[in-house]
C-alpha cells in the first residue's frame, strides 16, 4: 500500500471488526471487574463476585452469568468503549481502565472516568459508605450516550442503585463507599452537560452503601420521574417557586399558626405515595391516598376545587416530584401561588431534624426508611402497636409493603392483607413461575384517585 493512501475496503472492515471485538472484550472485563467483592477471610483471601443477588465463587461462573444475562449491557457499553478508546493496542499509561482522559467526541457529554489507580480496592468497595440522591433537569440531546457513560461510571466505581436518563435530564440514587461517592460527585460536577446547573448542594446523602441496592440499573426513559405526562406538554421549566429549607420552615410555622385559628388559605401538600407519608410527614399536611406518582395528575384534576384560590406548599423526598407536580398544578391556573421545598424533605431534615416533619423518611432502596427523630407515627397492620419498619408482603404473588411488628410476624402474620395471607398458605407460585402484582385486598379497596371532601376536611394542625 502506498504511504498515506487509504486502506482498501477489506482492510478497513477488518480493522473495524477488530476494534469492535476489542471494545466488547474490554466492556466484558469492566463489567465483571465491577462485580468483585472481597472473599470471606479478609485481606489476601482473594475475591468472589456478586450479581443479580447471586454469589459466584469461580471466575468461570460469573463469566457464564454475564454472557447469558447481560449481553445487552455489554453491547451498549462496548459501543461507548469503541468511541472513547484508541483504535488498537493497550490503553495509554496512567489512564483509568483505558477510558480516563478520553471523551465521546460530543462537546456536550464528556465520557471521562476518574482515575482510581491511587485508591485501594478495599477503600473503593468498603461497606461503610453512603447513598446519594440527586437529579438535574437539562436538555440532553443524546440520552443513550449519557446512559452508557453513567453505566460505565457506576461500574467503574463499584456503585449500585438506579439512574434514569431522559431528554429532560437525569435522576439517580446510587450507593457505594465514601471514596466512590466522592469521586462520583466530582465527575458529575465536572460534566460539561451539567455545568452551571448541578452543584454540590444538589446531592443529598445518607448513611448506607452499595449493599442498599440489589444491583445497578441505568436506563433511558421518557421522563426522569414517572408522572405519565409528556414533558413537552408539562415542562419542568414551568415549576413553582423554590423555597429553601429555612424559608419553607417559616412558611409551615405560619401556616400551622393560622390553621389552628381556622384562618389559613394555604394547603401543605405531600406529593408522595400513601405508603411514604404513612410513616412520616409534615404536621398538618394533606397527604393524598395515591399509590403512584403517575396518579398525581388525576388527583389534581379530580380535586381542582380544593386548590382554588389557595397558596400551595408542596414537598416530596428530594424535590424532583415537586418539579413536575408543581408545573402540572400551575398549568390548571386555579391556585393563587405554588411553592415547593428545594431539596425536599432530605435537605429540610439536615437543617431541622426536630422541625415540623415527624416520623421516618421513606427511601426507595433496601433500607426503606431513614430517621432524624425518634417519632413513630404509624402502626402495625395487625395489632395496632406503634411500628414503622416496612417489609415486603410475604405472599409471592404480591409486592406490597406491610407494617407488621415482630410479635405479629412471629405469629405468621407477614402478609399485607387477609387475601394475601390466605394465598400464601395455599399457593407458593403460579404454574408459569411468574410473579404477579397488585392482586390483593389492599389495592381492591383503595380508590385509584381519592376525591377530597373540602367541606368536611379539617386540618388538625397540632395533632401530628
Short mmCIF file of C-alpha atoms in Angstrom, two decimals:
data_model
loop_
_atom_site.label_atom_id
_atom_site.label_comp_id
_atom_site.label_asym_id
_atom_site.label_seq_id
_atom_site.Cartn_x
_atom_site.Cartn_y
_atom_site.Cartn_z
CA UNK A 1 0.00 0.00 0.00
CA UNK A 2 1.31 3.46 -0.91
CA UNK A 3 2.17 5.52 2.21
CA UNK A 4 -0.61 7.98 3.02
CA UNK A 5 -3.09 6.10 0.86
CA UNK A 6 -6.40 5.00 2.44
CA UNK A 7 -6.50 1.26 3.17
CA UNK A 8 -8.61 -0.93 0.90
CA UNK A 9 -12.21 -1.57 1.96
CA UNK A 10 -11.26 -5.07 3.06
CA UNK A 11 -8.58 -3.84 5.42
CA UNK A 12 -10.87 -1.14 6.82
CA UNK A 13 -13.57 -3.72 7.53
CA UNK A 14 -11.08 -6.00 9.28
CA UNK A 15 -9.80 -3.09 11.35
CA UNK A 16 -13.37 -2.16 12.32
CA UNK A 17 -14.16 -5.74 13.36
CA UNK A 18 -11.01 -5.86 15.47
CA UNK A 19 -11.96 -2.59 17.11
CA UNK A 20 -15.47 -3.83 17.93
CA UNK A 21 -14.10 -7.11 19.28
CA UNK A 22 -11.56 -5.23 21.43
CA UNK A 23 -14.29 -2.91 22.75
CA UNK A 24 -16.56 -5.84 23.64
CA UNK A 25 -13.76 -7.70 25.46
CA UNK A 26 -12.94 -4.52 27.35
CA UNK A 27 -16.59 -3.93 28.26
CA UNK A 28 -16.98 -7.54 29.40
CA UNK A 29 -13.86 -7.27 31.57
CA UNK A 30 -15.05 -3.98 33.12
CA UNK A 31 -18.48 -5.42 33.87
CA UNK A 32 -17.03 -8.50 35.60
CA UNK A 33 -14.49 -6.37 37.50
CA UNK A 34 -17.30 -4.17 38.83
CA UNK A 35 -18.97 -7.24 40.39
CA UNK A 36 -15.96 -8.18 42.52
CA UNK A 37 -16.36 -8.38 46.29
CA UNK A 38 -13.73 -9.45 48.86
CA UNK A 39 -13.94 -13.15 49.66
CA UNK A 40 -14.58 -14.29 53.22
CA UNK A 41 -11.44 -14.25 55.28
CA UNK A 42 -10.43 -10.63 54.79
CA UNK A 43 -7.36 -9.20 53.11
CA UNK A 44 -5.43 -11.67 50.99
CA UNK A 45 -8.29 -14.17 50.82
CA UNK A 46 -8.96 -13.43 47.15
CA UNK A 47 -12.17 -12.28 45.54
CA UNK A 48 -15.54 -13.55 44.51
CA UNK A 49 -18.36 -11.97 42.57
CA UNK A 50 -21.96 -10.89 43.23
CA UNK A 51 -24.52 -10.09 40.54
CA UNK A 52 -28.33 -10.18 40.39
CA UNK A 53 -28.47 -11.31 44.05
CA UNK A 54 -26.28 -14.34 43.26
CA UNK A 55 -22.79 -15.17 44.55
CA UNK A 56 -20.11 -16.68 42.30
CA UNK A 57 -17.00 -18.34 43.71
CA UNK A 58 -15.31 -19.10 40.37
CA UNK A 59 -14.41 -16.80 37.51
CA UNK A 60 -15.96 -19.18 35.01
CA UNK A 61 -19.28 -18.93 36.83
CA UNK A 62 -19.51 -15.14 36.73
CA UNK A 63 -18.37 -15.21 33.10
CA UNK A 64 -21.20 -17.56 32.14
CA UNK A 65 -23.74 -15.47 34.06
CA UNK A 66 -22.66 -12.19 32.46
CA UNK A 67 -22.58 -13.72 28.98
CA UNK A 68 -26.10 -15.15 29.35
CA UNK A 69 -27.84 -12.41 31.34
CA UNK A 70 -26.07 -9.15 30.48
CA UNK A 71 -25.32 -9.34 26.78
CA UNK A 72 -27.29 -6.17 26.07
CA UNK A 73 -25.43 -4.27 28.81
CA UNK A 74 -22.09 -5.41 27.41
CA UNK A 75 -23.12 -4.43 23.89
CA UNK A 76 -24.19 -0.98 24.99
CA UNK A 77 -21.03 -0.37 26.97
CA UNK A 78 -18.91 -1.76 24.13
CA UNK A 79 -20.36 0.93 21.87
CA UNK A 80 -19.13 3.54 24.33
CA UNK A 81 -15.71 1.86 24.58
CA UNK A 82 -15.29 1.89 20.81
CA UNK A 83 -15.89 5.66 20.77
CA UNK A 84 -13.63 6.62 23.66
CA UNK A 85 -10.78 4.10 23.29
CA UNK A 86 -7.73 4.15 20.98
CA UNK A 87 -8.07 2.28 17.71
CA UNK A 88 -5.68 -0.52 18.69
CA UNK A 89 -3.27 -1.65 21.35
CA UNK A 90 -3.37 -1.15 25.11
CA UNK A 91 -4.63 1.95 26.87
CA UNK A 92 -2.21 4.82 27.41
CA UNK A 93 -0.26 4.67 30.69
CA UNK A 94 -1.93 6.49 33.56
CA UNK A 95 -5.46 6.15 32.20
CA UNK A 96 -8.22 4.59 34.28
CA UNK A 97 -9.26 1.30 32.65
CA UNK A 98 -8.37 2.71 29.25
CA UNK A 99 -11.01 5.46 29.45
CA UNK A 100 -9.51 8.21 31.57
CA UNK A 101 -8.79 11.36 29.64
CA UNK A 102 -10.83 10.44 26.58
CA UNK A 103 -14.14 11.98 25.59
CA UNK A 104 -17.01 10.92 23.41
CA UNK A 105 -16.43 13.46 20.70
CA UNK A 106 -19.67 15.18 21.60
CA UNK A 107 -18.98 18.66 23.01
CA UNK A 108 -21.91 18.26 25.40
CA UNK A 109 -21.20 14.89 27.03
CA UNK A 110 -17.79 14.01 28.39
CA UNK A 111 -17.25 10.29 28.90
CA UNK A 112 -14.28 10.65 31.20
CA UNK A 113 -13.92 8.15 34.02
CA UNK A 114 -11.98 9.08 37.18
CA UNK A 115 -8.51 7.76 37.84
CA UNK A 116 -8.76 5.22 40.67
CA UNK A 117 -5.20 3.93 40.49
CA UNK A 118 -4.38 5.71 43.77
CA UNK A 119 -7.34 4.11 45.60
CA UNK A 120 -7.13 0.66 47.15
CA UNK A 121 -9.74 -1.95 46.28
CA UNK A 122 -10.77 -2.13 49.95
CA UNK A 123 -11.41 1.63 50.12
CA UNK A 124 -13.30 1.65 46.83
CA UNK A 125 -15.58 -1.23 47.87
CA UNK A 126 -15.89 -0.53 51.60
CA UNK A 127 -19.29 -1.35 53.06
CA UNK A 128 -19.06 1.75 55.23
CA UNK A 129 -20.44 4.25 52.76
CA UNK A 130 -23.42 6.31 51.80
CA UNK A 131 -26.34 6.62 49.43
CA UNK A 132 -26.59 9.65 47.14
CA UNK A 133 -29.83 11.11 45.85
CA UNK A 134 -29.83 13.75 43.10
CA UNK A 135 -31.44 14.98 39.91
CA UNK A 136 -30.68 17.51 37.23
CA UNK A 137 -33.12 18.90 34.69
CA UNK A 138 -31.34 19.95 31.50
CA UNK A 139 -31.54 19.39 27.77
CA UNK A 140 -29.93 16.07 26.79
CA UNK A 141 -29.53 15.64 23.04
CA UNK A 142 -28.15 12.11 23.25
CA UNK A 143 -29.72 10.24 26.21
CA UNK A 144 -28.29 6.90 25.05
CA UNK A 145 -24.73 8.22 25.23
CA UNK A 146 -25.30 9.73 28.67
CA UNK A 147 -26.82 6.43 29.79
CA UNK A 148 -23.82 4.43 28.55
CA UNK A 149 -21.41 6.78 30.31
CA UNK A 150 -23.37 6.58 33.56
CA UNK A 151 -23.36 2.80 33.45
CA UNK A 152 -19.61 2.71 32.82
CA UNK A 153 -19.00 5.30 35.55
CA UNK A 154 -21.03 3.47 38.19
CA UNK A 155 -19.47 0.12 37.36
CA UNK A 156 -16.00 1.69 37.44
CA UNK A 157 -16.68 2.99 40.97
CA UNK A 158 -18.48 -0.17 42.18
CA UNK A 159 -21.72 1.76 42.72
CA UNK A 160 -25.16 0.18 42.79
CA UNK A 161 -28.54 1.88 42.51
CA UNK A 162 -30.90 3.31 39.92
CA UNK A 163 -30.29 6.05 37.35
CA UNK A 164 -32.95 7.34 34.95
CA UNK A 165 -31.87 9.30 31.89
CA UNK A 166 -34.16 11.18 29.51
CA UNK A 167 -34.03 14.07 27.07
CA UNK A 168 -35.12 16.27 30.01
CA UNK A 169 -32.23 15.33 32.33
CA UNK A 170 -31.04 12.71 34.81
CA UNK A 171 -32.34 11.34 38.12
CA UNK A 172 -30.29 9.00 40.27
CA UNK A 173 -29.85 7.30 43.60
CA UNK A 174 -26.61 5.35 43.98
CA UNK A 175 -24.81 3.69 46.85
CA UNK A 176 -21.18 2.89 47.47
CA UNK A 177 -18.15 3.60 49.62
CA UNK A 178 -17.45 7.18 50.67
CA UNK A 179 -14.44 7.25 48.37
CA UNK A 180 -16.57 6.08 45.44
CA UNK A 181 -19.42 8.53 46.07
CA UNK A 182 -16.96 11.41 46.46
CA UNK A 183 -15.39 10.57 43.10
CA UNK A 184 -18.84 10.21 41.56
CA UNK A 185 -19.87 13.69 42.70
CA UNK A 186 -16.60 15.19 41.44
CA UNK A 187 -17.05 13.67 37.99
CA UNK A 188 -20.71 14.68 37.81
CA UNK A 189 -19.86 18.28 38.71
CA UNK A 190 -17.14 18.36 36.04
CA UNK A 191 -19.51 17.03 33.36
CA UNK A 192 -19.96 19.86 30.79
CA UNK A 193 -23.58 18.86 30.28
CA UNK A 194 -24.41 19.83 33.88
CA UNK A 195 -22.21 22.93 34.07
CA UNK A 196 -23.83 25.85 35.92
CA UNK A 197 -26.89 23.65 36.66
CA UNK A 198 -25.80 20.90 39.04
CA UNK A 199 -23.95 21.87 42.24
CA UNK A 200 -22.62 20.17 45.36
CA UNK A 201 -25.76 21.03 47.36
CA UNK A 202 -27.92 19.13 44.87
CA UNK A 203 -26.54 15.83 46.16
CA UNK A 204 -28.39 14.50 49.21
CA UNK A 205 -26.52 11.85 51.19
CA UNK A 206 -27.38 9.40 53.95
CA UNK A 207 -25.57 6.54 55.67
CA UNK A 208 -25.61 3.36 53.59
CA UNK A 209 -23.59 1.88 50.75
CA UNK A 210 -23.68 -0.44 47.76
CA UNK A 211 -25.49 -3.06 49.87
CA UNK A 212 -28.60 -0.84 49.93
CA UNK A 213 -29.45 -1.87 46.35
CA UNK A 214 -29.61 -5.34 44.79
CA UNK A 215 -27.80 -4.23 41.63
CA UNK A 216 -27.20 -1.34 39.23
CA UNK A 217 -29.93 -0.26 36.85
CA UNK A 218 -29.32 2.53 34.34
CA UNK A 219 -31.79 3.21 31.56
CA UNK A 220 -33.27 5.72 29.14
CA UNK A 221 -36.88 6.76 29.75
CA UNK A 222 -39.30 9.40 28.52
CA UNK A 223 -39.37 11.10 31.95
CA UNK A 224 -36.77 11.14 34.70
CA UNK A 225 -39.60 10.87 37.21
CA UNK A 226 -42.65 8.87 36.01
CA UNK A 227 -45.62 11.26 36.18
CA UNK A 228 -47.14 9.96 32.96
CA UNK A 229 -47.38 13.37 31.26
CA UNK A 230 -45.30 14.22 28.19
CA UNK A 231 -42.51 16.59 29.30
CA UNK A 232 -43.22 18.66 26.20
CA UNK A 233 -46.75 19.30 27.47
CA UNK A 234 -45.92 19.95 31.13
CA UNK A 235 -42.32 21.08 31.42
CA UNK A 236 -40.06 21.39 34.45
CA UNK A 237 -39.42 24.92 33.21
CA UNK A 238 -42.89 25.93 34.46
CA UNK A 239 -42.27 24.84 38.03
CA UNK A 240 -43.41 26.54 41.23
CA UNK A 241 -41.36 28.92 43.38
CA UNK A 242 -38.49 27.19 45.17
CA UNK A 243 -38.16 27.76 48.92
CA UNK A 244 -35.02 26.96 50.89
CA UNK A 245 -35.47 24.74 53.97
CA UNK A 246 -35.34 27.87 56.17
CA UNK A 247 -37.99 29.66 54.08
CA UNK A 248 -40.17 26.56 53.95
CA UNK A 249 -39.86 26.12 57.73
CA UNK A 250 -41.10 29.68 58.30
CA UNK A 251 -43.99 29.17 55.87
CA UNK A 252 -45.07 25.96 57.62
CA UNK A 253 -44.80 27.64 61.00
CA UNK A 254 -47.06 30.47 59.85
CA UNK A 255 -49.47 28.04 58.18
CA UNK A 256 -49.84 25.92 61.33
CA UNK A 257 -50.43 29.00 63.46
CA UNK A 258 -53.17 30.23 61.12
CA UNK A 259 -54.67 26.76 60.70
CA UNK A 260 -55.13 26.38 64.45
CA UNK A 261 -57.22 29.54 64.33
CA UNK A 262 -59.15 28.34 61.28
CA UNK A 263 -57.85 31.22 59.16
CA UNK A 264 -55.43 29.55 56.75
CA UNK A 265 -55.69 29.95 52.99
CA UNK A 266 -52.76 27.54 52.49
CA UNK A 267 -52.55 23.84 51.69
CA UNK A 268 -49.44 21.93 52.74
CA UNK A 269 -49.37 19.22 50.07
CA UNK A 270 -47.40 15.97 50.27
CA UNK A 271 -46.63 14.83 46.68
CA UNK A 272 -45.55 11.33 47.67
CA UNK A 273 -47.34 7.99 47.73
CA UNK A 274 -49.53 6.90 50.64
CA UNK A 275 -47.04 4.34 51.98
CA UNK A 276 -44.38 7.08 52.18
CA UNK A 277 -46.49 9.64 54.05
CA UNK A 278 -47.86 6.88 56.28
CA UNK A 279 -44.59 6.57 58.20
CA UNK A 280 -43.58 10.25 58.10
CA UNK A 281 -44.98 13.63 57.05
CA UNK A 282 -45.19 17.31 57.92
CA UNK A 283 -47.66 18.30 60.59
CA UNK A 284 -50.98 19.48 59.20
CA UNK A 285 -50.31 18.25 55.67
CA UNK A 286 -52.70 16.94 53.05
CA UNK A 287 -51.32 13.53 52.02
CA UNK A 288 -53.17 12.10 49.00
CA UNK A 289 -54.03 8.40 49.29
CA UNK A 290 -52.37 7.57 45.97
CA UNK A 291 -50.14 4.59 45.24
CA UNK A 292 -48.07 6.01 42.36
CA UNK A 293 -46.88 9.46 41.37
CA UNK A 294 -48.39 8.84 37.93
CA UNK A 295 -51.78 9.14 39.68
CA UNK A 296 -50.96 12.66 40.89
CA UNK A 297 -52.23 14.49 37.76
CA UNK A 298 -55.58 12.68 38.03
CA UNK A 299 -55.71 13.52 41.74
CA UNK A 300 -55.27 17.21 40.91
CA UNK A 301 -57.93 17.03 38.15
CA UNK A 302 -60.45 15.37 40.45
CA UNK A 303 -59.83 17.85 43.27
CA UNK A 304 -59.42 21.18 41.49
CA UNK A 305 -61.99 22.84 43.75
CA UNK A 306 -59.78 22.04 46.72
CA UNK A 307 -56.93 24.12 45.29
CA UNK A 308 -58.97 27.05 44.04
CA UNK A 309 -57.52 30.41 45.18
CA UNK A 310 -55.19 28.65 47.62
CA UNK A 311 -51.50 29.06 48.37
CA UNK A 312 -49.94 25.61 47.99
CA UNK A 313 -46.76 24.50 49.75
CA UNK A 314 -45.55 21.28 48.13
CA UNK A 315 -42.91 18.83 49.26
CA UNK A 316 -41.52 15.39 48.40
CA UNK A 317 -38.46 13.28 49.24
CA UNK A 318 -35.72 15.06 47.30
CA UNK A 319 -37.55 17.69 45.29
CA UNK A 320 -37.87 16.07 41.87
CA UNK A 321 -41.56 15.13 42.06
CA UNK A 322 -42.39 18.70 43.05
CA UNK A 323 -40.69 19.99 39.90
CA UNK A 324 -43.18 18.29 37.60
CA UNK A 325 -46.03 18.19 40.13
CA UNK A 326 -45.96 21.95 40.74
CA UNK A 327 -45.74 22.57 36.99
CA UNK A 328 -48.86 20.45 36.47
CA UNK A 329 -50.74 22.20 39.28
CA UNK A 330 -49.77 25.62 37.90
CA UNK A 331 -50.98 24.59 34.43
CA UNK A 332 -54.51 24.34 35.84
CA UNK A 333 -54.47 28.05 36.76
CA UNK A 334 -56.56 27.60 39.90
CA UNK A 335 -54.03 28.25 42.68
CA UNK A 336 -53.07 31.69 43.86
CA UNK A 337 -49.46 30.65 44.41
CA UNK A 338 -47.50 27.40 44.23
CA UNK A 339 -44.31 26.89 46.24
CA UNK A 340 -42.06 23.86 46.64
CA UNK A 341 -39.40 22.74 49.12
CA UNK A 342 -35.99 22.89 47.42
CA UNK A 343 -34.05 19.71 48.09
CA UNK A 344 -37.12 18.05 49.53
CA UNK A 345 -37.53 16.51 52.97
CA UNK A 346 -33.96 15.24 52.74
CA UNK A 347 -32.49 18.75 52.83
CA UNK A 348 -35.07 20.01 55.33
CA UNK A 349 -34.10 17.32 57.85
CA UNK A 350 -30.43 18.21 57.52
CA UNK A 351 -31.25 21.65 58.93
CA UNK A 352 -34.32 20.88 61.03
CA UNK A 353 -34.07 17.31 62.37
CA UNK A 354 -36.60 18.22 65.07
CA UNK A 355 -38.69 20.59 62.96
CA UNK A 356 -42.23 20.13 61.68
CA UNK A 357 -41.58 16.83 59.91
CA UNK A 358 -42.44 13.90 62.14
CA UNK A 359 -41.64 10.21 61.70
CA UNK A 360 -39.35 8.46 59.22
CA UNK A 361 -38.39 9.42 55.68
CA UNK A 362 -39.22 6.66 53.20
CA UNK A 363 -36.47 5.88 50.68
CA UNK A 364 -36.58 3.69 47.58
CA UNK A 365 -33.89 1.17 48.47
CA UNK A 366 -33.46 -1.82 50.76
CA UNK A 367 -33.37 0.40 53.87
CA UNK A 368 -36.97 1.56 53.21
CA UNK A 369 -36.60 4.43 55.68
CA UNK A 370 -34.12 6.77 57.35
CA UNK A 371 -34.78 8.72 60.52
CA UNK A 372 -33.88 12.07 62.04
CA UNK A 373 -36.06 11.90 65.14
CA UNK A 374 -37.45 9.20 67.40
CA UNK A 375 -41.12 9.71 66.49
CA UNK A 376 -43.16 6.72 65.32
CA UNK A 377 -46.44 7.83 63.76
CA UNK A 378 -47.63 4.60 62.11
CA UNK A 379 -48.88 1.30 63.48
CA UNK A 380 -48.68 -2.46 62.95
CA UNK A 381 -51.26 -3.56 60.41
CA UNK A 382 -52.47 -6.38 62.67
CA UNK A 383 -52.28 -5.37 66.34
CA UNK A 384 -52.09 -1.57 66.14
CA UNK A 385 -48.92 -1.15 68.16
CA UNK A 386 -46.61 1.67 67.07
CA UNK A 387 -44.41 0.40 64.26
CA UNK A 388 -42.81 1.93 61.16
CA UNK A 389 -40.43 -0.65 59.67
CA UNK A 390 -41.66 -1.92 56.32
CA UNK A 391 -41.25 -5.44 54.97
CA UNK A 392 -42.39 -6.84 51.64
CA UNK A 393 -45.59 -8.86 51.74
CA UNK A 394 -44.64 -12.50 52.25
CA UNK A 395 -47.03 -13.74 49.56
CA UNK A 396 -45.04 -14.45 46.39
CA UNK A 397 -47.68 -13.03 44.05
CA UNK A 398 -47.63 -9.62 45.77
CA UNK A 399 -45.07 -6.83 46.11
CA UNK A 400 -46.90 -4.55 48.53
CA UNK A 401 -45.19 -3.15 51.62
CA UNK A 402 -46.57 -4.10 55.01
CA UNK A 403 -46.10 -2.82 58.56
CA UNK A 404 -46.15 -5.82 60.84
CA UNK A 405 -44.42 -5.80 64.23
CA UNK A 406 -42.09 -8.60 65.45
CA UNK A 407 -44.78 -10.08 67.69
CA UNK A 408 -47.23 -10.43 64.81
CA UNK A 409 -44.55 -11.70 62.45
CA UNK A 410 -43.73 -14.42 64.97
CA UNK A 411 -47.39 -15.43 64.78
CA UNK A 412 -47.10 -15.81 60.99
CA UNK A 413 -48.87 -12.55 60.18
CA UNK A 414 -46.49 -11.43 57.44
CA UNK A 415 -48.76 -10.55 54.50
CA UNK A 416 -50.22 -7.17 53.61
CA UNK A 417 -53.87 -8.30 53.90
CA UNK A 418 -56.04 -11.38 54.63
CA UNK A 419 -56.31 -12.22 50.92
CA UNK A 420 -52.52 -12.45 50.61
CA UNK A 421 -52.22 -14.27 53.93
CA UNK A 422 -54.59 -16.95 52.68
CA UNK A 423 -52.93 -17.21 49.27
CA UNK A 424 -49.53 -17.61 50.89
CA UNK A 425 -50.75 -20.69 52.72
CA UNK A 426 -52.28 -22.26 49.61
CA UNK A 427 -50.10 -21.17 46.71
CA UNK A 428 -46.34 -20.78 46.61
CA UNK A 429 -46.22 -19.66 42.97
CA UNK A 430 -48.13 -19.69 39.73
CA UNK A 431 -47.69 -22.57 37.31
CA UNK A 432 -45.89 -20.25 34.91
CA UNK A 433 -43.40 -19.32 37.61
CA UNK A 434 -44.06 -15.63 37.04
CA UNK A 435 -44.70 -13.30 39.94
CA UNK A 436 -47.78 -11.11 39.81
CA UNK A 437 -48.53 -7.76 41.38
CA UNK A 438 -51.48 -5.79 42.69
CA UNK A 439 -53.85 -8.71 43.15
CA UNK A 440 -54.87 -8.25 46.73
CA UNK A 441 -57.38 -6.66 49.06
CA UNK A 442 -55.15 -3.64 49.60
CA UNK A 443 -55.47 -2.45 46.00
CA UNK A 444 -59.09 -3.53 45.56
CA UNK A 445 -60.26 -1.36 48.45
CA UNK A 446 -58.21 1.75 47.69
CA UNK A 447 -59.67 4.16 45.11
CA UNK A 448 -57.15 4.81 42.37
CA UNK A 449 -57.73 8.56 42.71
CA UNK A 450 -59.30 9.71 46.01
CA UNK A 451 -61.64 12.70 45.99
CA UNK A 452 -61.17 15.04 48.93
CA UNK A 453 -64.35 16.40 50.56
CA UNK A 454 -63.50 20.05 51.03
CA UNK A 455 -66.42 20.91 53.28
CA UNK A 456 -65.61 18.05 55.66
CA UNK A 457 -61.85 18.34 55.58
CA UNK A 458 -60.26 19.76 58.72
CA UNK A 459 -56.59 20.12 59.35
CA UNK A 460 -55.82 19.20 62.90
CA UNK A 461 -52.63 21.17 62.66
CA UNK A 462 -51.36 20.39 66.13
CA UNK A 463 -52.26 16.71 66.24
CA UNK A 464 -49.21 15.33 64.44
#
